[in-house]
PDB file of C-alpha atoms in Angstrom:
ATOM      1  CA  GLU A   4     -46.394  17.031 -39.454  1.00 84.00           C
ATOM      2  CA  ALA A   5     -43.209  17.388 -36.745  1.00 85.00           C
ATOM      3  CA  GLN A   6     -42.516  14.370 -34.446  1.00 95.00           C
ATOM      4  CA  VAL A   7     -40.290  12.392 -32.800  1.00 98.00           C
ATOM      5  CA  THR A   8     -41.421   8.398 -33.614  1.00 98.00           C
ATOM      6  CA  GLN A   9     -40.510   5.821 -30.880  1.00 98.00           C
ATOM      7  CA  ASN A  10     -41.084   2.001 -31.658  1.00 98.00           C
ATOM      8  CA  PRO A  11     -42.069   0.129 -30.052  1.00 97.00           C
ATOM      9  CA  ARG A  12     -44.400   1.660 -27.693  1.00 97.00           C
ATOM     10  CA  TYR A  13     -44.676  -1.517 -25.439  1.00 97.00           C
ATOM     11  CA  LEU A  14     -42.611  -4.309 -24.866  1.00 97.00           C
ATOM     12  CA  ILE A  15     -42.550  -7.334 -22.509  1.00 97.00           C
ATOM     13  CA  THR A  16     -39.503  -9.499 -23.117  1.00 96.00           C
ATOM     14  CA  VAL A  17     -37.253 -11.875 -20.562  1.00 96.00           C
ATOM     15  CA  THR A  18     -33.723 -11.106 -19.492  1.00 97.00           C
ATOM     16  CA  GLY A  19     -30.693 -11.349 -21.920  1.00 96.00           C
ATOM     17  CA  LYS A  20     -32.802 -11.283 -25.243  1.00 96.00           C
ATOM     18  CA  LYS A  21     -31.278  -8.447 -27.015  1.00 97.00           C
ATOM     19  CA  LEU A  22     -33.441  -5.847 -28.013  1.00 97.00           C
ATOM     20  CA  THR A  23     -33.315  -2.413 -29.973  1.00 98.00           C
ATOM     21  CA  VAL A  24     -35.795   0.456 -29.629  1.00 98.00           C
ATOM     22  CA  THR A  25     -35.840   2.456 -32.736  1.00 98.00           C
ATOM     23  CA  CYS A  26     -36.076   6.737 -32.799  1.00 98.00           C
ATOM     24  CA  SER A  27     -36.634   8.914 -35.665  1.00 98.00           C
ATOM     25  CA  GLN A  28     -36.807  12.462 -36.013  1.00 98.00           C
ATOM     26  CA  ASN A  29     -38.008  14.337 -39.035  1.00 96.00           C
ATOM     27  CA  MET A  30     -36.807  17.899 -38.205  1.00 95.00           C
ATOM     28  CA  ASN A  31     -33.411  17.690 -39.461  1.00 94.00           C
ATOM     29  CA  HIS A  32     -32.245  18.225 -35.923  1.00 95.00           C
ATOM     30  CA  GLU A  33     -28.864  17.844 -34.521  1.00 93.00           C
ATOM     31  CA  TYR A  34     -29.203  16.736 -31.245  1.00 94.00           C
ATOM     32  CA  MET A  35     -31.041  13.359 -29.841  1.00 96.00           C
ATOM     33  CA  SER A  36     -31.293  11.928 -26.550  1.00 97.00           C
ATOM     34  CA  TRP A  37     -32.460   9.012 -24.573  1.00 98.00           C
ATOM     35  CA  TYR A  38     -34.290   9.024 -21.266  1.00 98.00           C
ATOM     36  CA  ARG A  39     -35.309   6.755 -18.854  1.00 98.00           C
ATOM     37  CA  GLN A  40     -38.193   7.757 -16.402  1.00 97.00           C
ATOM     38  CA  ASP A  41     -38.538   5.718 -12.920  1.00 96.00           C
ATOM     39  CA  PRO A  42     -41.164   6.800 -10.143  1.00 91.00           C
ATOM     40  CA  GLY A  43     -39.716   9.278  -7.961  1.00 88.00           C
ATOM     41  CA  LEU A  44     -36.578   9.664 -10.046  1.00 91.00           C
ATOM     42  CA  GLY A  45     -37.484  12.034 -12.836  1.00 92.00           C
ATOM     43  CA  LEU A  46     -35.906  11.659 -15.996  1.00 96.00           C
ATOM     44  CA  ARG A  47     -32.281  10.283 -16.394  1.00 96.00           C
ATOM     45  CA  GLN A  48     -30.480  11.014 -19.282  1.00 96.00           C
ATOM     46  CA  ILE A  49     -28.895   7.360 -20.620  1.00 97.00           C
ATOM     47  CA  TYR A  50     -27.213   8.854 -24.207  1.00 97.00           C
ATOM     48  CA  TYR A  51     -27.210  11.807 -26.262  1.00 95.00           C
ATOM     49  CA  SER A  52     -25.933  12.825 -29.685  1.00 95.00           C
ATOM     50  CA  MET A  53     -24.713  15.928 -30.786  1.00 91.00           C
ATOM     51  CA  ASN A  54     -24.687  14.834 -34.599  1.00 92.00           C
ATOM     52  CA  VAL A  55     -23.683  11.878 -36.804  1.00 94.00           C
ATOM     53  CA  GLU A  56     -21.388   9.800 -35.825  1.00 94.00           C
ATOM     54  CA  VAL A  57     -20.777  11.374 -32.228  1.00 93.00           C
ATOM     55  CA  THR A  58     -22.541  10.192 -28.972  1.00 96.00           C
ATOM     56  CA  ASP A  59     -21.607  10.706 -25.487  1.00 94.00           C
ATOM     57  CA  LYS A  60     -22.591   8.903 -22.272  1.00 94.00           C
ATOM     58  CA  GLY A  61     -25.495  10.568 -20.194  1.00 93.00           C
ATOM     59  CA  ASP A  62     -25.764   9.848 -16.327  1.00 92.00           C
ATOM     60  CA  VAL A  63     -26.911   5.859 -16.601  1.00 95.00           C
ATOM     61  CA  PRO A  64     -25.321   4.493 -19.584  1.00 96.00           C
ATOM     62  CA  GLU A  65     -24.509   1.406 -18.357  1.00 97.00           C
ATOM     63  CA  GLY A  66     -26.278  -1.622 -20.297  1.00 97.00           C
ATOM     64  CA  TYR A  67     -27.124   0.488 -23.211  1.00 98.00           C
ATOM     65  CA  LYS A  68     -25.803   1.363 -26.394  1.00 98.00           C
ATOM     66  CA  VAL A  69     -26.186   3.841 -29.327  1.00 98.00           C
ATOM     67  CA  SER A  70     -25.431   4.655 -32.637  1.00 97.00           C
ATOM     68  CA  ARG A  71     -26.136   7.750 -34.567  1.00 97.00           C
ATOM     69  CA  LYS A  72     -25.138   6.487 -37.932  1.00 97.00           C
ATOM     70  CA  GLU A  73     -27.696   8.911 -40.176  1.00 97.00           C
ATOM     71  CA  LYS A  74     -29.301  12.299 -38.527  1.00 96.00           C
ATOM     72  CA  ARG A  75     -32.604  11.474 -38.356  1.00 97.00           C
ATOM     73  CA  ASN A  76     -32.161   8.064 -36.537  1.00 98.00           C
ATOM     74  CA  PHE A  77     -31.064   7.543 -32.882  1.00 98.00           C
ATOM     75  CA  PRO A  78     -31.719   3.483 -31.734  1.00 98.00           C
ATOM     76  CA  LEU A  79     -30.956   2.456 -28.377  1.00 98.00           C
ATOM     77  CA  ILE A  80     -30.122  -1.060 -27.733  1.00 98.00           C
ATOM     78  CA  LEU A  81     -30.241  -3.333 -24.870  1.00 97.00           C
ATOM     79  CA  GLU A  82     -27.516  -6.283 -25.333  1.00 96.00           C
ATOM     80  CA  SER A  83     -28.705  -8.315 -22.852  1.00 97.00           C
ATOM     81  CA  PRO A  84     -31.826  -7.017 -21.146  1.00 97.00           C
ATOM     82  CA  SER A  85     -31.922  -7.007 -16.836  1.00 97.00           C
ATOM     83  CA  PRO A  86     -35.067  -6.549 -14.826  1.00 97.00           C
ATOM     84  CA  ASN A  87     -33.966  -3.248 -13.653  1.00 97.00           C
ATOM     85  CA  GLN A  88     -33.930  -1.789 -17.052  1.00 98.00           C
ATOM     86  CA  THR A  89     -37.689  -2.102 -16.599  1.00 98.00           C
ATOM     87  CA  SER A  90     -38.664   1.740 -17.291  1.00 98.00           C
ATOM     88  CA  LEU A  91     -40.339   3.950 -19.599  1.00 98.00           C
ATOM     89  CA  TYR A  92     -37.926   5.123 -22.376  1.00 98.00           C
ATOM     90  CA  PHE A  93     -38.019   8.527 -24.228  1.00 98.00           C
ATOM     91  CA  CYS A  94     -36.158   9.410 -26.978  1.00 98.00           C
ATOM     92  CA  ALA A  95     -36.253  13.150 -27.569  1.00 97.00           C
ATOM     93  CA  SER A  96     -34.430  15.921 -30.225  1.00 96.00           C
ATOM     94  CA  SER A  97     -33.646  19.718 -30.629  1.00 93.00           C
ATOM     95  CA  LEU A  98     -32.126  21.232 -33.331  1.00 90.00           C
ATOM     96  CA  THR A  99     -29.283  22.188 -31.278  1.00 82.00           C
ATOM     97  CA  PRO A 100     -28.489  21.361 -27.691  1.00 75.00           C
ATOM     98  CA  SER A 101     -28.505  24.365 -26.074  1.00 70.00           C
ATOM     99  CA  GLY A 102     -31.018  27.343 -27.233  1.00 69.00           C
ATOM    100  CA  VAL A 103     -33.781  29.083 -27.521  1.00 75.00           C
ATOM    101  CA  GLN A 104     -36.066  25.645 -28.904  1.00 84.00           C
ATOM    102  CA  PRO A 105     -37.005  22.796 -26.237  1.00 90.00           C
ATOM    103  CA  GLN A 106     -36.524  19.513 -26.542  1.00 93.00           C
ATOM    104  CA  HIS A 107     -38.995  17.368 -28.561  1.00 96.00           C
ATOM    105  CA  PHE A 108     -40.416  13.697 -26.939  1.00 97.00           C
ATOM    106  CA  GLY A 109     -41.618  10.882 -28.626  1.00 98.00           C
ATOM    107  CA  ASP A 110     -44.673   9.005 -27.039  1.00 97.00           C
ATOM    108  CA  GLY A 111     -42.151   6.801 -25.000  1.00 97.00           C
ATOM    109  CA  THR A 112     -41.801   2.957 -24.609  1.00 98.00           C
ATOM    110  CA  ARG A 113     -42.669   0.783 -21.565  1.00 97.00           C
ATOM    111  CA  LEU A 114     -40.256  -1.978 -21.107  1.00 98.00           C
ATOM    112  CA  SER A 115     -40.772  -4.515 -18.964  1.00 98.00           C
ATOM    113  CA  ILE A 116     -37.778  -7.338 -18.985  1.00 97.00           C
ATOM    114  CA  LEU A 117     -38.853 -10.356 -16.854  1.00 96.00           C
TER     115      LEU A 117
ATOM    116  CA  GLU B  13     -22.513  16.236 -11.047  1.00 74.00           C
ATOM    117  CA  LEU B  14     -25.261  18.353 -11.638  1.00 83.00           C
ATOM    118  CA  LYS B  15     -28.303  18.165  -9.382  1.00 90.00           C
ATOM    119  CA  VAL B  16     -31.816  19.944  -9.741  1.00 94.00           C
ATOM    120  CA  GLU B  17     -34.473  19.336  -7.132  1.00 95.00           C
ATOM    121  CA  GLN B  18     -38.150  20.192  -7.369  1.00 96.00           C
ATOM    122  CA  ASN B  19     -40.344  21.371  -4.571  1.00 96.00           C
ATOM    123  CA  PRO B  20     -42.968  20.143  -3.787  1.00 96.00           C
ATOM    124  CA  LEU B  21     -42.926  16.627  -4.979  1.00 96.00           C
ATOM    125  CA  PHE B  22     -46.675  16.569  -4.396  1.00 96.00           C
ATOM    126  CA  LEU B  23     -49.069  19.600  -5.083  1.00 94.00           C
ATOM    127  CA  SER B  24     -53.132  19.175  -3.949  1.00 95.00           C
ATOM    128  CA  MET B  25     -54.669  22.932  -4.458  1.00 92.00           C
ATOM    129  CA  GLN B  26     -58.471  23.912  -4.827  1.00 95.00           C
ATOM    130  CA  GLU B  27     -59.620  25.555  -7.953  1.00 96.00           C
ATOM    131  CA  GLY B  28     -58.691  29.643  -7.718  1.00 96.00           C
ATOM    132  CA  LYS B  29     -55.858  29.154  -6.048  1.00 96.00           C
ATOM    133  CA  ASN B  30     -52.306  30.669  -6.557  1.00 97.00           C
ATOM    134  CA  TYR B  31     -49.327  28.373  -5.628  1.00 95.00           C
ATOM    135  CA  THR B  32     -45.736  28.002  -6.589  1.00 97.00           C
ATOM    136  CA  ILE B  33     -43.204  25.057  -7.606  1.00 98.00           C
ATOM    137  CA  TYR B  34     -39.826  25.684  -7.060  1.00 98.00           C
ATOM    138  CA  CYS B  35     -36.674  24.462  -8.989  1.00 97.00           C
ATOM    139  CA  ASN B  36     -33.031  24.735  -7.603  1.00 96.00           C
ATOM    140  CA  TYR B  37     -30.035  23.597  -9.022  1.00 94.00           C
ATOM    141  CA  SER B  38     -26.685  22.876  -8.127  1.00 91.00           C
ATOM    142  CA  THR B  39     -24.413  24.514 -10.272  1.00 81.00           C
ATOM    143  CA  THR B  40     -23.430  27.110 -12.908  1.00 78.00           C
ATOM    144  CA  SER B  41     -26.467  27.087 -16.016  1.00 78.00           C
ATOM    145  CA  ASP B  42     -28.048  29.740 -18.002  1.00 77.00           C
ATOM    146  CA  ARG B  43     -30.840  28.105 -19.439  1.00 87.00           C
ATOM    147  CA  LEU B  44     -33.710  26.257 -17.836  1.00 92.00           C
ATOM    148  CA  TYR B  45     -36.754  24.550 -19.169  1.00 94.00           C
ATOM    149  CA  TRP B  46     -40.333  23.668 -17.781  1.00 97.00           C
ATOM    150  CA  TYR B  47     -42.348  20.469 -19.400  1.00 98.00           C
ATOM    151  CA  ARG B  48     -45.525  19.332 -18.631  1.00 98.00           C
ATOM    152  CA  GLN B  49     -46.479  15.596 -18.698  1.00 98.00           C
ATOM    153  CA  ASP B  50     -50.081  14.524 -18.573  1.00 97.00           C
ATOM    154  CA  PRO B  51     -50.572  10.958 -17.157  1.00 93.00           C
ATOM    155  CA  GLY B  52     -49.581   8.401 -19.676  1.00 92.00           C
ATOM    156  CA  LYS B  53     -48.372  11.042 -22.117  1.00 95.00           C
ATOM    157  CA  SER B  54     -45.063  12.305 -23.353  1.00 97.00           C
ATOM    158  CA  LEU B  55     -43.835  15.553 -22.161  1.00 97.00           C
ATOM    159  CA  GLU B  56     -44.599  19.226 -23.500  1.00 97.00           C
ATOM    160  CA  SER B  57     -42.563  21.887 -23.571  1.00 96.00           C
ATOM    161  CA  LEU B  58     -44.010  25.063 -21.487  1.00 97.00           C
ATOM    162  CA  PHE B  59     -41.081  27.552 -21.222  1.00 96.00           C
ATOM    163  CA  VAL B  60     -37.880  27.959 -22.493  1.00 94.00           C
ATOM    164  CA  LEU B  61     -35.951  30.194 -19.918  1.00 94.00           C
ATOM    165  CA  LEU B  62     -32.372  31.396 -21.344  1.00 88.00           C
ATOM    166  CA  SER B  63     -30.777  34.405 -19.233  1.00 86.00           C
ATOM    167  CA  ASN B  64     -31.109  35.507 -15.607  1.00 86.00           C
ATOM    168  CA  GLY B  65     -34.060  37.530 -14.791  1.00 89.00           C
ATOM    169  CA  ALA B  66     -35.846  35.730 -17.631  1.00 91.00           C
ATOM    170  CA  VAL B  67     -39.827  36.299 -16.775  1.00 95.00           C
ATOM    171  CA  LYS B  68     -42.409  34.373 -19.728  1.00 96.00           C
ATOM    172  CA  GLN B  69     -46.264  34.106 -19.157  1.00 97.00           C
ATOM    173  CA  GLU B  70     -48.324  31.407 -20.674  1.00 96.00           C
ATOM    174  CA  GLY B  71     -52.449  31.495 -19.338  1.00 96.00           C
ATOM    175  CA  ARG B  72     -51.841  30.938 -15.618  1.00 97.00           C
ATOM    176  CA  LEU B  73     -48.592  29.741 -15.463  1.00 98.00           C
ATOM    177  CA  MET B  74     -45.256  32.207 -15.222  1.00 98.00           C
ATOM    178  CA  ALA B  75     -41.858  31.122 -15.152  1.00 98.00           C
ATOM    179  CA  SER B  76     -39.059  33.007 -13.791  1.00 97.00           C
ATOM    180  CA  LEU B  77     -35.106  32.139 -13.478  1.00 95.00           C
ATOM    181  CA  ASP B  78     -32.615  33.488 -11.262  1.00 94.00           C
ATOM    182  CA  THR B  79     -29.242  32.144 -12.554  1.00 91.00           C
ATOM    183  CA  LYS B  80     -27.458  33.887  -9.329  1.00 92.00           C
ATOM    184  CA  ALA B  81     -29.923  31.939  -6.507  1.00 94.00           C
ATOM    185  CA  ARG B  82     -29.815  29.022  -9.149  1.00 93.00           C
ATOM    186  CA  LEU B  83     -33.303  29.039  -8.723  1.00 95.00           C
ATOM    187  CA  SER B  84     -36.616  28.686 -11.557  1.00 97.00           C
ATOM    188  CA  THR B  85     -40.154  29.474 -10.217  1.00 98.00           C
ATOM    189  CA  LEU B  86     -43.169  27.988 -11.872  1.00 98.00           C
ATOM    190  CA  HIS B  87     -46.423  30.246 -10.595  1.00 98.00           C
ATOM    191  CA  ILE B  88     -50.019  28.959 -11.037  1.00 97.00           C
ATOM    192  CA  THR B  89     -52.450  31.953 -10.945  1.00 97.00           C
ATOM    193  CA  ALA B  90     -56.345  30.492 -10.245  1.00 96.00           C
ATOM    194  CA  ALA B  91     -55.792  27.266 -10.689  1.00 95.00           C
ATOM    195  CA  VAL B  92     -58.016  25.140 -12.740  1.00 96.00           C
ATOM    196  CA  HIS B  93     -58.691  21.310 -13.121  1.00 95.00           C
ATOM    197  CA  ASP B  94     -56.952  21.488 -16.769  1.00 95.00           C
ATOM    198  CA  LEU B  95     -53.526  22.079 -15.191  1.00 97.00           C
ATOM    199  CA  SER B  96     -53.687  18.920 -13.249  1.00 97.00           C
ATOM    200  CA  ALA B  97     -50.589  17.412 -14.380  1.00 97.00           C
ATOM    201  CA  THR B  98     -46.749  16.531 -13.552  1.00 97.00           C
ATOM    202  CA  TYR B  99     -44.380  19.366 -14.019  1.00 98.00           C
ATOM    203  CA  PHE B 100     -40.394  19.128 -14.367  1.00 98.00           C
ATOM    204  CA  CYS B 101     -37.917  21.482 -14.916  1.00 97.00           C
ATOM    205  CA  ALA B 102     -34.490  20.754 -16.669  1.00 94.00           C
ATOM    206  CA  VAL B 103     -31.124  22.469 -16.794  1.00 91.00           C
ATOM    207  CA  ASP B 104     -28.794  22.701 -19.753  1.00 83.00           C
ATOM    208  CA  GLY B 105     -25.565  21.236 -18.487  1.00 71.00           C
ATOM    209  CA  SER B 106     -23.805  24.070 -20.950  1.00 66.00           C
ATOM    210  CA  HIS B 107     -21.295  24.770 -18.708  1.00 64.00           C
ATOM    211  CA  THR B 108     -20.637  21.098 -17.644  1.00 59.00           C
ATOM    212  CA  GLY B 109     -21.248  19.334 -21.356  1.00 65.00           C
ATOM    213  CA  ASN B 110     -24.291  19.156 -23.180  1.00 83.00           C
ATOM    214  CA  GLN B 111     -25.987  16.626 -20.733  1.00 88.00           C
ATOM    215  CA  PHE B 112     -29.814  17.710 -19.678  1.00 91.00           C
ATOM    216  CA  TYR B 113     -30.641  17.124 -15.945  1.00 92.00           C
ATOM    217  CA  PHE B 114     -34.544  16.927 -14.921  1.00 95.00           C
ATOM    218  CA  GLY B 115     -35.827  17.292 -11.454  1.00 95.00           C
ATOM    219  CA  THR B 116     -38.056  14.613  -9.915  1.00 94.00           C
ATOM    220  CA  GLY B 117     -41.083  16.062 -11.054  1.00 96.00           C
ATOM    221  CA  THR B 118     -44.034  18.098  -9.073  1.00 97.00           C
ATOM    222  CA  SER B 119     -47.580  16.334  -9.572  1.00 97.00           C
ATOM    223  CA  LEU B 120     -50.426  18.916  -8.875  1.00 97.00           C
ATOM    224  CA  THR B 121     -53.860  18.020  -8.808  1.00 97.00           C
ATOM    225  CA  VAL B 122     -56.373  20.517  -9.068  1.00 96.00           C
ATOM    226  CA  ILE B 123     -59.379  20.069  -7.151  1.00 94.00           C
ATOM    227  CA  PRO B 124     -62.575  21.383  -7.655  1.00 88.00           C
TER     228      PRO B 124
END
């Protein structure tokens, strides 16, 4: 089954404790992206990747890191999480960034930073 | 910075009625996407609009794109309860890079 898999689905942690949210897709998609969803703000793009070893900042990259060492994986790293990063995070992928295919979204990761 | 505005933010409508959700964006883009999100769930693609004048229909939903006016509409015909969800439009910033910009969403509640 074609899917985007995120882990963990839920995480409660404390300020400053490094964490990684994994994202994996099995569709051989070139484009992958991370979003955060906050009430009243819609989805905002954090980082995106056009292909292996190619990443770029979205609208809200501060406090986040990503890497794309393999085509299927695109982890989101919070080196020193802070409470303002408490949010719902979505990973998404598409064959190409602009085309007839929409992005496929993972189920989301709800992060709470205390 | 590309901005995407949706109107209305909240919509409560009776079953059987028609309504339109509007999506305005601030800069040139030829591609627009509509997604649906049920409470506590992920986003599901509804429509991909790839050129000026594009119109797509699926069941009671119809989406259109006017790139000259930088406007897309999502029209709901004879609403049913199952359409209750949050609807997002998203614009591909193909002229400014490869970023995607989402609207703030329209929360639709269909009342029996």
